[in-house]
Amino acid sequence: MLLENMIKLCDTLTPVENDIANYILQNKEKVINLSIQQLSETIYTSKSSIHRFCKKIGFYGFNELKVKLAQDLQIITKDKNIINVNYPFEQDDTQQMIADRLLKLYEITIRDTYNYIDLKQLSIITNLLHDAKIIDIYTHAHNLNPAENFQDKMLTIGRIVNCPKSFYNQRMNVLASNHEHVALILSYSGKASFILPIIKALYDKKIPIVLIGKAGSNLYPQYISRHLYISDKEDLRDRISQFSSHIALQYMLDVVFGCIYNIDRKKNIEYLHKTINFMDDRYDGRQK
């Protein structure tokens, strides 16, 4: 996981530690050549505060952080040379070049999303969704595609997933939900206008809420305590399309499905074998 991602996932930083983080992220190449004493003097912060910051995000000390920072710079430089997430292909690119660039975009996005996975959160969320009688997905626009794909996968193992599309149906679904339900919010930015009234109502009904979105998209931690983060490199507006966010969300939902599936693997395989003849309506040329 990149240092920047590690910092974003740490939600216990003090104002002083946030200042340290911001300086390091804005001056990466300079910081790797500084001693802890020099950094302390540059940002007018004590060495002990820098040590505490390093330990809080997972390092033994400042030297280990600098090694990680140097490694990250190599990765970031390489990725920038490979692809522009928002404009992955140029006007003069051939069709083969477009195919190649999108392949690289998908590889970078999935790797970045993988690096964001918090295994403890993933385990808790997997069990939460597995134990729910009904999963309700709340999302909109292009995120409906991966949502419905997840819904379809869950149906193949006999699990009920609701995916109300309209504003009206979403709110009616909230009103009809109970303790047997778990809510899954899908939003890249976490800023969609439908989210706040939905999660307030769910919270009041004590319905567990899970958010999947880019790092830092949980804008309502007072209502949402469970979240999985995906790659956050895509701009919200300045882009050709949602290439990166779409594949990142699809990947994360596939990971969640795979984890749920494996809890009852034998049972799910038996269910698939039992139902395949009814579900497969392809004509095989034989008389019935």
PDB file of C-alpha atoms in Angstrom:
ATOM      1  CA  MET A   1       0.000   0.000   0.000  1.00  0.00           C
ATOM      2  CA  LEU A   2       1.265   3.455  -0.883  1.00  0.00           C
ATOM      3  CA  LEU A   3       2.212   5.772   1.984  1.00  0.00           C
ATOM      4  CA  GLU A   4      -0.469   8.197   0.825  1.00  0.00           C
ATOM      5  CA  ASN A   5      -3.078   5.450   1.115  1.00  0.00           C
ATOM      6  CA  MET A   6      -1.831   4.452   4.572  1.00  0.00           C
ATOM      7  CA  ILE A   7      -2.268   8.034   5.728  1.00  0.00           C
ATOM      8  CA  LYS A   8      -5.754   8.310   4.223  1.00  0.00           C
ATOM      9  CA  LEU A   9      -6.847   5.159   6.031  1.00  0.00           C
ATOM     10  CA  CYS A  10      -5.621   6.413   9.409  1.00  0.00           C
ATOM     11  CA  ASP A  11      -8.545   8.292  10.930  1.00  0.00           C
ATOM     12  CA  THR A  12      -6.921   8.990  14.320  1.00  0.00           C
ATOM     13  CA  LEU A  13      -4.383  11.632  13.284  1.00  0.00           C
ATOM     14  CA  THR A  14      -4.210  14.780  15.403  1.00  0.00           C
ATOM     15  CA  PRO A  15      -4.110  18.245  13.760  1.00  0.00           C
ATOM     16  CA  VAL A  16      -0.317  18.318  14.250  1.00  0.00           C
ATOM     17  CA  GLU A  17       0.042  14.870  12.687  1.00  0.00           C
ATOM     18  CA  ASN A  18      -2.146  15.929   9.760  1.00  0.00           C
ATOM     19  CA  ASP A  19       0.212  18.872   9.202  1.00  0.00           C
ATOM     20  CA  ILE A  20       3.169  16.468   9.186  1.00  0.00           C
ATOM     21  CA  ALA A  21       1.362  14.205   6.705  1.00  0.00           C
ATOM     22  CA  ASN A  22       0.457  17.083   4.389  1.00  0.00           C
ATOM     23  CA  TYR A  23       4.024  18.366   4.298  1.00  0.00           C
ATOM     24  CA  ILE A  24       5.453  14.917   3.553  1.00  0.00           C
ATOM     25  CA  LEU A  25       2.940  14.223   0.773  1.00  0.00           C
ATOM     26  CA  GLN A  26       3.495  17.634  -0.820  1.00  0.00           C
ATOM     27  CA  ASN A  27       7.300  17.409  -0.629  1.00  0.00           C
ATOM     28  CA  LYS A  28       8.050  13.720  -1.218  1.00  0.00           C
ATOM     29  CA  GLU A  29      11.349  14.126  -3.079  1.00  0.00           C
ATOM     30  CA  LYS A  30      12.643  16.649  -0.567  1.00  0.00           C
ATOM     31  CA  VAL A  31      11.640  14.644   2.515  1.00  0.00           C
ATOM     32  CA  ILE A  32      13.548  11.488   1.519  1.00  0.00           C
ATOM     33  CA  ASN A  33      16.764  13.532   1.781  1.00  0.00           C
ATOM     34  CA  LEU A  34      15.990  15.066   5.178  1.00  0.00           C
ATOM     35  CA  SER A  35      16.953  13.810   8.620  1.00  0.00           C
ATOM     36  CA  ILE A  36      14.305  13.802  11.324  1.00  0.00           C
ATOM     37  CA  GLN A  37      16.053  16.798  12.887  1.00  0.00           C
ATOM     38  CA  GLN A  38      15.913  18.721   9.588  1.00  0.00           C
ATOM     39  CA  LEU A  39      12.234  17.863   9.092  1.00  0.00           C
ATOM     40  CA  SER A  40      11.508  18.927  12.664  1.00  0.00           C
ATOM     41  CA  GLU A  41      13.145  22.310  12.088  1.00  0.00           C
ATOM     42  CA  THR A  42      11.502  22.764   8.683  1.00  0.00           C
ATOM     43  CA  ILE A  43       7.932  22.249   9.874  1.00  0.00           C
ATOM     44  CA  TYR A  44       8.440  23.580  13.427  1.00  0.00           C
ATOM     45  CA  THR A  45       7.343  20.296  14.986  1.00  0.00           C
ATOM     46  CA  SER A  46       9.047  18.209  17.665  1.00  0.00           C
ATOM     47  CA  LYS A  47      10.877  15.002  16.779  1.00  0.00           C
ATOM     48  CA  SER A  48       8.656  13.114  19.219  1.00  0.00           C
ATOM     49  CA  SER A  49       5.562  14.231  17.250  1.00  0.00           C
ATOM     50  CA  ILE A  50       7.129  12.938  14.036  1.00  0.00           C
ATOM     51  CA  HIS A  51       7.936   9.620  15.743  1.00  0.00           C
ATOM     52  CA  ARG A  52       4.353   9.280  16.974  1.00  0.00           C
ATOM     53  CA  PHE A  53       3.052  10.038  13.479  1.00  0.00           C
ATOM     54  CA  CYS A  54       5.308   7.365  11.950  1.00  0.00           C
ATOM     55  CA  LYS A  55       4.211   4.724  14.448  1.00  0.00           C
ATOM     56  CA  LYS A  56       0.552   5.609  14.071  1.00  0.00           C
ATOM     57  CA  ILE A  57       0.591   4.851  10.346  1.00  0.00           C
ATOM     58  CA  GLY A  58       2.596   1.645  10.778  1.00  0.00           C
ATOM     59  CA  PHE A  59       6.341   2.442  10.807  1.00  0.00           C
ATOM     60  CA  TYR A  60       8.954   1.957  13.523  1.00  0.00           C
ATOM     61  CA  GLY A  61      10.494   5.330  12.788  1.00  0.00           C
ATOM     62  CA  PHE A  62      11.206   8.101  10.304  1.00  0.00           C
ATOM     63  CA  ASN A  63      13.950   6.229   8.431  1.00  0.00           C
ATOM     64  CA  GLU A  64      11.573   3.380   7.623  1.00  0.00           C
ATOM     65  CA  LEU A  65       9.008   5.916   6.399  1.00  0.00           C
ATOM     66  CA  LYS A  66      11.624   7.463   4.079  1.00  0.00           C
ATOM     67  CA  VAL A  67      12.441   4.059   2.573  1.00  0.00           C
ATOM     68  CA  LYS A  68       8.748   3.516   1.881  1.00  0.00           C
ATOM     69  CA  LEU A  69       8.459   7.010   0.405  1.00  0.00           C
ATOM     70  CA  ALA A  70      11.357   6.353  -1.993  1.00  0.00           C
ATOM     71  CA  GLN A  71       9.750   3.083  -3.115  1.00  0.00           C
ATOM     72  CA  ASP A  72       6.429   4.828  -3.668  1.00  0.00           C
ATOM     73  CA  LEU A  73       8.041   7.522  -5.810  1.00  0.00           C
ATOM     74  CA  GLN A  74       9.340   4.855  -8.183  1.00  0.00           C
ATOM     75  CA  ILE A  75       5.890   3.260  -8.457  1.00  0.00           C
ATOM     76  CA  ILE A  76       4.107   6.596  -8.934  1.00  0.00           C
ATOM     77  CA  THR A  77       6.573   7.721 -11.614  1.00  0.00           C
ATOM     78  CA  LYS A  78       6.204   4.416 -13.450  1.00  0.00           C
ATOM     79  CA  ASP A  79       2.392   4.508 -13.348  1.00  0.00           C
ATOM     80  CA  LYS A  80       2.245   8.119 -14.540  1.00  0.00           C
ATOM     81  CA  ASN A  81       4.456   7.208 -17.481  1.00  0.00           C
ATOM     82  CA  ILE A  82       2.190   4.279 -18.311  1.00  0.00           C
ATOM     83  CA  ILE A  83      -1.307   5.741 -18.174  1.00  0.00           C
ATOM     84  CA  ASN A  84      -3.465   8.782 -17.471  1.00  0.00           C
ATOM     85  CA  VAL A  85      -6.422   7.434 -15.503  1.00  0.00           C
ATOM     86  CA  ASN A  86      -8.798  10.192 -16.635  1.00  0.00           C
ATOM     87  CA  TYR A  87      -7.668  10.302 -20.281  1.00  0.00           C
ATOM     88  CA  PRO A  88      -6.163   6.850 -20.882  1.00  0.00           C
ATOM     89  CA  PHE A  89      -5.920   7.214 -24.661  1.00  0.00           C
ATOM     90  CA  GLU A  90      -5.085  10.062 -27.047  1.00  0.00           C
ATOM     91  CA  GLN A  91      -6.738  11.326 -30.226  1.00  0.00           C
ATOM     92  CA  ASP A  92      -4.116   9.786 -32.517  1.00  0.00           C
ATOM     93  CA  ASP A  93      -3.996   6.377 -30.793  1.00  0.00           C
ATOM     94  CA  THR A  94      -4.690   3.340 -32.933  1.00  0.00           C
ATOM     95  CA  GLN A  95      -7.332   0.816 -31.916  1.00  0.00           C
ATOM     96  CA  GLN A  96      -4.602  -1.523 -30.692  1.00  0.00           C
ATOM     97  CA  MET A  97      -3.100   1.271 -28.583  1.00  0.00           C
ATOM     98  CA  ILE A  98      -6.507   2.022 -27.036  1.00  0.00           C
ATOM     99  CA  ALA A  99      -6.928  -1.648 -26.145  1.00  0.00           C
ATOM    100  CA  ASP A 100      -3.422  -1.752 -24.662  1.00  0.00           C
ATOM    101  CA  ARG A 101      -3.868   1.441 -22.638  1.00  0.00           C
ATOM    102  CA  LEU A 102      -7.176   0.283 -21.159  1.00  0.00           C
ATOM    103  CA  LEU A 103      -5.550  -3.020 -20.217  1.00  0.00           C
ATOM    104  CA  LYS A 104      -2.847  -1.116 -18.328  1.00  0.00           C
ATOM    105  CA  LEU A 105      -5.472   1.140 -16.731  1.00  0.00           C
ATOM    106  CA  TYR A 106      -7.358  -1.885 -15.416  1.00  0.00           C
ATOM    107  CA  GLU A 107      -4.155  -3.449 -14.073  1.00  0.00           C
ATOM    108  CA  ILE A 108      -3.136  -0.257 -12.243  1.00  0.00           C
ATOM    109  CA  THR A 109      -6.634   0.320 -10.856  1.00  0.00           C
ATOM    110  CA  ILE A 110      -7.080  -3.222  -9.563  1.00  0.00           C
ATOM    111  CA  ARG A 111      -3.632  -3.236  -7.968  1.00  0.00           C
ATOM    112  CA  ASP A 112      -4.339   0.104  -6.292  1.00  0.00           C
ATOM    113  CA  THR A 113      -7.713  -1.134  -5.031  1.00  0.00           C
ATOM    114  CA  TYR A 114      -6.127  -4.350  -3.764  1.00  0.00           C
ATOM    115  CA  ASN A 115      -3.636  -2.259  -1.786  1.00  0.00           C
ATOM    116  CA  TYR A 116      -6.525  -0.453  -0.090  1.00  0.00           C
ATOM    117  CA  ILE A 117      -8.104  -3.645   1.251  1.00  0.00           C
ATOM    118  CA  ASP A 118      -8.271  -3.684   5.040  1.00  0.00           C
ATOM    119  CA  LEU A 119      -8.443  -7.407   5.822  1.00  0.00           C
ATOM    120  CA  LYS A 120     -10.039  -6.845   9.218  1.00  0.00           C
ATOM    121  CA  GLN A 121     -12.805  -4.713   7.703  1.00  0.00           C
ATOM    122  CA  LEU A 122     -13.226  -7.197   4.843  1.00  0.00           C
ATOM    123  CA  SER A 123     -13.677 -10.073   7.295  1.00  0.00           C
ATOM    124  CA  ILE A 124     -16.231  -8.183   9.399  1.00  0.00           C
ATOM    125  CA  ILE A 125     -18.171  -7.025   6.335  1.00  0.00           C
ATOM    126  CA  THR A 126     -18.110 -10.480   4.744  1.00  0.00           C
ATOM    127  CA  ASN A 127     -19.639 -12.043   7.856  1.00  0.00           C
ATOM    128  CA  LEU A 128     -22.137  -9.206   8.208  1.00  0.00           C
ATOM    129  CA  LEU A 129     -23.395  -9.645   4.636  1.00  0.00           C
ATOM    130  CA  HIS A 130     -23.268 -13.437   4.855  1.00  0.00           C
ATOM    131  CA  ASP A 131     -25.436 -13.465   7.983  1.00  0.00           C
ATOM    132  CA  ALA A 132     -28.005 -11.010   6.603  1.00  0.00           C
ATOM    133  CA  LYS A 133     -31.248 -12.493   5.348  1.00  0.00           C
ATOM    134  CA  ILE A 134     -31.538  -9.689   2.793  1.00  0.00           C
ATOM    135  CA  ILE A 135     -28.937  -7.280   1.407  1.00  0.00           C
ATOM    136  CA  ASP A 136     -30.189  -3.914   0.154  1.00  0.00           C
ATOM    137  CA  ILE A 137     -27.950  -1.981  -2.247  1.00  0.00           C
ATOM    138  CA  TYR A 138     -28.382   1.785  -2.445  1.00  0.00           C
ATOM    139  CA  THR A 139     -26.670   3.476  -5.376  1.00  0.00           C
ATOM    140  CA  HIS A 140     -27.466   5.272  -8.625  1.00  0.00           C
ATOM    141  CA  ALA A 141     -26.343   6.096 -12.181  1.00  0.00           C
ATOM    142  CA  HIS A 142     -23.428   4.050 -13.591  1.00  0.00           C
ATOM    143  CA  ASN A 143     -22.858   2.264 -10.265  1.00  0.00           C
ATOM    144  CA  LEU A 144     -26.075   0.354 -10.875  1.00  0.00           C
ATOM    145  CA  ASN A 145     -24.198  -1.848 -13.359  1.00  0.00           C
ATOM    146  CA  PRO A 146     -21.737  -3.422 -10.886  1.00  0.00           C
ATOM    147  CA  ALA A 147     -24.509  -3.416  -8.253  1.00  0.00           C
ATOM    148  CA  GLU A 148     -26.790  -5.512 -10.439  1.00  0.00           C
ATOM    149  CA  ASN A 149     -23.889  -7.772 -11.361  1.00  0.00           C
ATOM    150  CA  PHE A 150     -23.322  -8.447  -7.641  1.00  0.00           C
ATOM    151  CA  GLN A 151     -27.060  -8.982  -7.210  1.00  0.00           C
ATOM    152  CA  ASP A 152     -27.014 -11.564 -10.017  1.00  0.00           C
ATOM    153  CA  LYS A 153     -24.036 -13.427  -8.546  1.00  0.00           C
ATOM    154  CA  MET A 154     -25.714 -13.610  -5.143  1.00  0.00           C
ATOM    155  CA  LEU A 155     -28.933 -14.900  -6.699  1.00  0.00           C
ATOM    156  CA  THR A 156     -26.990 -17.772  -8.281  1.00  0.00           C
ATOM    157  CA  ILE A 157     -26.325 -19.057  -4.746  1.00  0.00           C
ATOM    158  CA  GLY A 158     -29.874 -18.407  -3.571  1.00  0.00           C
ATOM    159  CA  ARG A 159     -29.232 -15.130  -1.742  1.00  0.00           C
ATOM    160  CA  ILE A 160     -31.708 -12.253  -1.953  1.00  0.00           C
ATOM    161  CA  VAL A 161     -30.279  -8.845  -2.839  1.00  0.00           C
ATOM    162  CA  ASN A 162     -32.480  -5.821  -3.474  1.00  0.00           C
ATOM    163  CA  CYS A 163     -31.265  -3.045  -5.738  1.00  0.00           C
ATOM    164  CA  PRO A 164     -33.960  -0.346  -5.903  1.00  0.00           C
ATOM    165  CA  LYS A 165     -33.221   2.155  -8.652  1.00  0.00           C
ATOM    166  CA  SER A 166     -35.580   5.073  -8.221  1.00  0.00           C
ATOM    167  CA  PHE A 167     -35.576   7.679  -5.468  1.00  0.00           C
ATOM    168  CA  TYR A 168     -39.060   6.530  -4.467  1.00  0.00           C
ATOM    169  CA  ASN A 169     -38.243   2.807  -4.382  1.00  0.00           C
ATOM    170  CA  GLN A 170     -35.066   3.371  -2.402  1.00  0.00           C
ATOM    171  CA  ARG A 171     -36.946   5.203   0.335  1.00  0.00           C
ATOM    172  CA  MET A 172     -39.767   2.666   0.363  1.00  0.00           C
ATOM    173  CA  ASN A 173     -37.164  -0.064   0.662  1.00  0.00           C
ATOM    174  CA  VAL A 174     -35.633   1.676   3.685  1.00  0.00           C
ATOM    175  CA  LEU A 175     -39.044   1.865   5.358  1.00  0.00           C
ATOM    176  CA  ALA A 176     -39.656  -1.854   4.732  1.00  0.00           C
ATOM    177  CA  SER A 177     -36.267  -3.018   6.028  1.00  0.00           C
ATOM    178  CA  ASN A 178     -35.735  -4.568   9.451  1.00  0.00           C
ATOM    179  CA  HIS A 179     -33.079  -6.226  11.624  1.00  0.00           C
ATOM    180  CA  GLU A 180     -32.667  -9.037   9.076  1.00  0.00           C
ATOM    181  CA  HIS A 181     -31.394  -6.570   6.464  1.00  0.00           C
ATOM    182  CA  VAL A 182     -27.948  -5.084   5.832  1.00  0.00           C
ATOM    183  CA  ALA A 183     -27.540  -1.957   3.684  1.00  0.00           C
ATOM    184  CA  LEU A 184     -24.729  -1.615   1.143  1.00  0.00           C
ATOM    185  CA  ILE A 185     -24.034   1.934  -0.092  1.00  0.00           C
ATOM    186  CA  LEU A 186     -22.075   2.253  -3.344  1.00  0.00           C
ATOM    187  CA  SER A 187     -20.702   5.725  -4.072  1.00  0.00           C
ATOM    188  CA  TYR A 188     -17.275   6.640  -5.456  1.00  0.00           C
ATOM    189  CA  SER A 189     -17.157  10.092  -3.849  1.00  0.00           C
ATOM    190  CA  GLY A 190     -19.601   9.577  -0.989  1.00  0.00           C
ATOM    191  CA  LYS A 191     -21.141  12.935  -1.948  1.00  0.00           C
ATOM    192  CA  ALA A 192     -24.232  11.760  -3.849  1.00  0.00           C
ATOM    193  CA  SER A 193     -27.320  13.590  -2.597  1.00  0.00           C
ATOM    194  CA  PHE A 194     -29.330  10.406  -2.043  1.00  0.00           C
ATOM    195  CA  ILE A 195     -26.949   9.115   0.642  1.00  0.00           C
ATOM    196  CA  LEU A 196     -27.588  11.270   3.725  1.00  0.00           C
ATOM    197  CA  PRO A 197     -31.391  10.873   4.060  1.00  0.00           C
ATOM    198  CA  ILE A 198     -31.051   7.143   3.343  1.00  0.00           C
ATOM    199  CA  ILE A 199     -28.357   6.457   5.935  1.00  0.00           C
ATOM    200  CA  LYS A 200     -30.068   8.620   8.565  1.00  0.00           C
ATOM    201  CA  ALA A 201     -33.237   6.557   8.226  1.00  0.00           C
ATOM    202  CA  LEU A 202     -31.280   3.283   8.209  1.00  0.00           C
ATOM    203  CA  TYR A 203     -29.327   4.337  11.286  1.00  0.00           C
ATOM    204  CA  ASP A 204     -32.530   5.204  13.149  1.00  0.00           C
ATOM    205  CA  LYS A 205     -33.832   1.708  12.333  1.00  0.00           C
ATOM    206  CA  LYS A 206     -30.541   0.176  13.524  1.00  0.00           C
ATOM    207  CA  ILE A 207     -29.842  -1.348  10.104  1.00  0.00           C
ATOM    208  CA  PRO A 208     -26.101  -2.091   9.664  1.00  0.00           C
ATOM    209  CA  ILE A 209     -24.594   0.057   6.892  1.00  0.00           C
ATOM    210  CA  VAL A 210     -21.582  -0.762   4.709  1.00  0.00           C
ATOM    211  CA  LEU A 211     -20.002   1.777   2.336  1.00  0.00           C
ATOM    212  CA  ILE A 212     -17.853   1.002  -0.690  1.00  0.00           C
ATOM    213  CA  GLY A 213     -16.221   4.089  -2.200  1.00  0.00           C
ATOM    214  CA  LYS A 214     -12.892   5.786  -2.809  1.00  0.00           C
ATOM    215  CA  ALA A 215     -10.518   6.419   0.081  1.00  0.00           C
ATOM    216  CA  GLY A 216     -11.891   9.185   2.267  1.00  0.00           C
ATOM    217  CA  SER A 217     -15.448   8.844   0.935  1.00  0.00           C
ATOM    218  CA  ASN A 218     -16.971   8.043   4.328  1.00  0.00           C
ATOM    219  CA  LEU A 219     -18.239  11.545   5.042  1.00  0.00           C
ATOM    220  CA  TYR A 220     -20.689  10.309   7.678  1.00  0.00           C
ATOM    221  CA  PRO A 221     -18.751   8.160  10.172  1.00  0.00           C
ATOM    222  CA  GLN A 222     -21.429   8.878  12.775  1.00  0.00           C
ATOM    223  CA  TYR A 223     -23.767   6.680  10.697  1.00  0.00           C
ATOM    224  CA  ILE A 224     -21.391   4.379   8.794  1.00  0.00           C
ATOM    225  CA  SER A 225     -18.856   2.318  10.728  1.00  0.00           C
ATOM    226  CA  ARG A 226     -18.027  -0.293   8.067  1.00  0.00           C
ATOM    227  CA  HIS A 227     -16.379   0.575   4.773  1.00  0.00           C
ATOM    228  CA  LEU A 228     -14.183  -0.776   1.992  1.00  0.00           C
ATOM    229  CA  TYR A 229     -12.117   1.632  -0.074  1.00  0.00           C
ATOM    230  CA  ILE A 230     -11.264   1.488  -3.770  1.00  0.00           C
ATOM    231  CA  SER A 231      -8.750   3.304  -5.981  1.00  0.00           C
ATOM    232  CA  ASP A 232      -9.186   7.077  -5.775  1.00  0.00           C
ATOM    233  CA  LYS A 233      -7.140   8.236  -8.781  1.00  0.00           C
ATOM    234  CA  GLU A 234     -10.093   9.178 -10.995  1.00  0.00           C
ATOM    235  CA  ASP A 235     -11.292  12.780 -11.194  1.00  0.00           C
ATOM    236  CA  LEU A 236     -14.993  13.294 -10.502  1.00  0.00           C
ATOM    237  CA  ARG A 237     -15.554  15.471 -13.587  1.00  0.00           C
ATOM    238  CA  ASP A 238     -12.471  15.847 -15.770  1.00  0.00           C
ATOM    239  CA  ARG A 239     -12.411  12.432 -17.459  1.00  0.00           C
ATOM    240  CA  ILE A 240     -13.541  10.580 -20.573  1.00  0.00           C
ATOM    241  CA  SER A 241     -15.641   8.129 -18.585  1.00  0.00           C
ATOM    242  CA  GLN A 242     -15.690   6.126 -15.347  1.00  0.00           C
ATOM    243  CA  PHE A 243     -13.136   3.566 -16.555  1.00  0.00           C
ATOM    244  CA  SER A 244     -11.155   3.370 -13.323  1.00  0.00           C
ATOM    245  CA  SER A 245     -13.930   3.731 -10.739  1.00  0.00           C
ATOM    246  CA  HIS A 246     -16.115   1.191 -12.555  1.00  0.00           C
ATOM    247  CA  ILE A 247     -13.488  -1.548 -12.659  1.00  0.00           C
ATOM    248  CA  ALA A 248     -12.412  -0.774  -9.078  1.00  0.00           C
ATOM    249  CA  LEU A 249     -15.954  -1.131  -7.752  1.00  0.00           C
ATOM    250  CA  GLN A 250     -16.550  -4.263  -9.821  1.00  0.00           C
ATOM    251  CA  TYR A 251     -13.351  -5.807  -8.461  1.00  0.00           C
ATOM    252  CA  MET A 252     -14.213  -5.015  -4.842  1.00  0.00           C
ATOM    253  CA  LEU A 253     -17.732  -6.418  -5.173  1.00  0.00           C
ATOM    254  CA  ASP A 254     -16.299  -9.567  -6.759  1.00  0.00           C
ATOM    255  CA  VAL A 255     -13.909  -9.899  -3.810  1.00  0.00           C
ATOM    256  CA  VAL A 256     -16.815  -9.549  -1.373  1.00  0.00           C
ATOM    257  CA  PHE A 257     -18.874 -12.109  -3.295  1.00  0.00           C
ATOM    258  CA  GLY A 258     -15.953 -14.531  -3.389  1.00  0.00           C
ATOM    259  CA  CYS A 259     -15.492 -14.247   0.377  1.00  0.00           C
ATOM    260  CA  ILE A 260     -19.206 -14.788   1.035  1.00  0.00           C
ATOM    261  CA  TYR A 261     -19.297 -17.723  -1.388  1.00  0.00           C
ATOM    262  CA  ASN A 262     -16.391 -19.493   0.270  1.00  0.00           C
ATOM    263  CA  ILE A 263     -17.999 -19.476   3.726  1.00  0.00           C
ATOM    264  CA  ASP A 264     -20.552 -22.035   2.471  1.00  0.00           C
ATOM    265  CA  ARG A 265     -18.597 -23.264  -0.538  1.00  0.00           C
ATOM    266  CA  LYS A 266     -19.878 -26.870  -0.524  1.00  0.00           C
ATOM    267  CA  LYS A 267     -23.470 -25.771   0.009  1.00  0.00           C
ATOM    268  CA  ASN A 268     -23.212 -23.181  -2.775  1.00  0.00           C
ATOM    269  CA  ILE A 269     -21.732 -25.661  -5.247  1.00  0.00           C
ATOM    270  CA  GLU A 270     -24.562 -28.095  -4.495  1.00  0.00           C
ATOM    271  CA  TYR A 271     -27.117 -25.306  -5.001  1.00  0.00           C
ATOM    272  CA  LEU A 272     -25.599 -24.368  -8.359  1.00  0.00           C
ATOM    273  CA  HIS A 273     -25.601 -27.984  -9.548  1.00  0.00           C
ATOM    274  CA  LYS A 274     -29.180 -28.453  -8.376  1.00  0.00           C
ATOM    275  CA  THR A 275     -30.524 -25.360 -10.139  1.00  0.00           C
ATOM    276  CA  ILE A 276     -28.463 -25.251 -13.343  1.00  0.00           C
ATOM    277  CA  ASN A 277     -30.878 -27.311 -15.463  1.00  0.00           C
ATOM    278  CA  PHE A 278     -33.772 -25.026 -14.570  1.00  0.00           C
ATOM    279  CA  MET A 279     -31.768 -21.852 -15.165  1.00  0.00           C
ATOM    280  CA  ASP A 280     -29.942 -22.881 -18.352  1.00  0.00           C
ATOM    281  CA  ASP A 281     -32.493 -22.401 -21.133  1.00  0.00           C
ATOM    282  CA  ARG A 282     -30.096 -22.889 -24.038  1.00  0.00           C
ATOM    283  CA  TYR A 283     -31.414 -25.291 -26.664  1.00  0.00           C
ATOM    284  CA  ASP A 284     -29.129 -28.315 -27.051  1.00  0.00           C
ATOM    285  CA  GLY A 285     -30.805 -29.783 -30.145  1.00  0.00           C
ATOM    286  CA  ARG A 286     -32.273 -32.808 -28.410  1.00  0.00           C
ATOM    287  CA  GLN A 287     -35.971 -33.644 -28.198  1.00  0.00           C
ATOM    288  CA  LYS A 288     -37.499 -33.390 -24.735  1.00  0.00           C
TER     289      LYS A 288
END
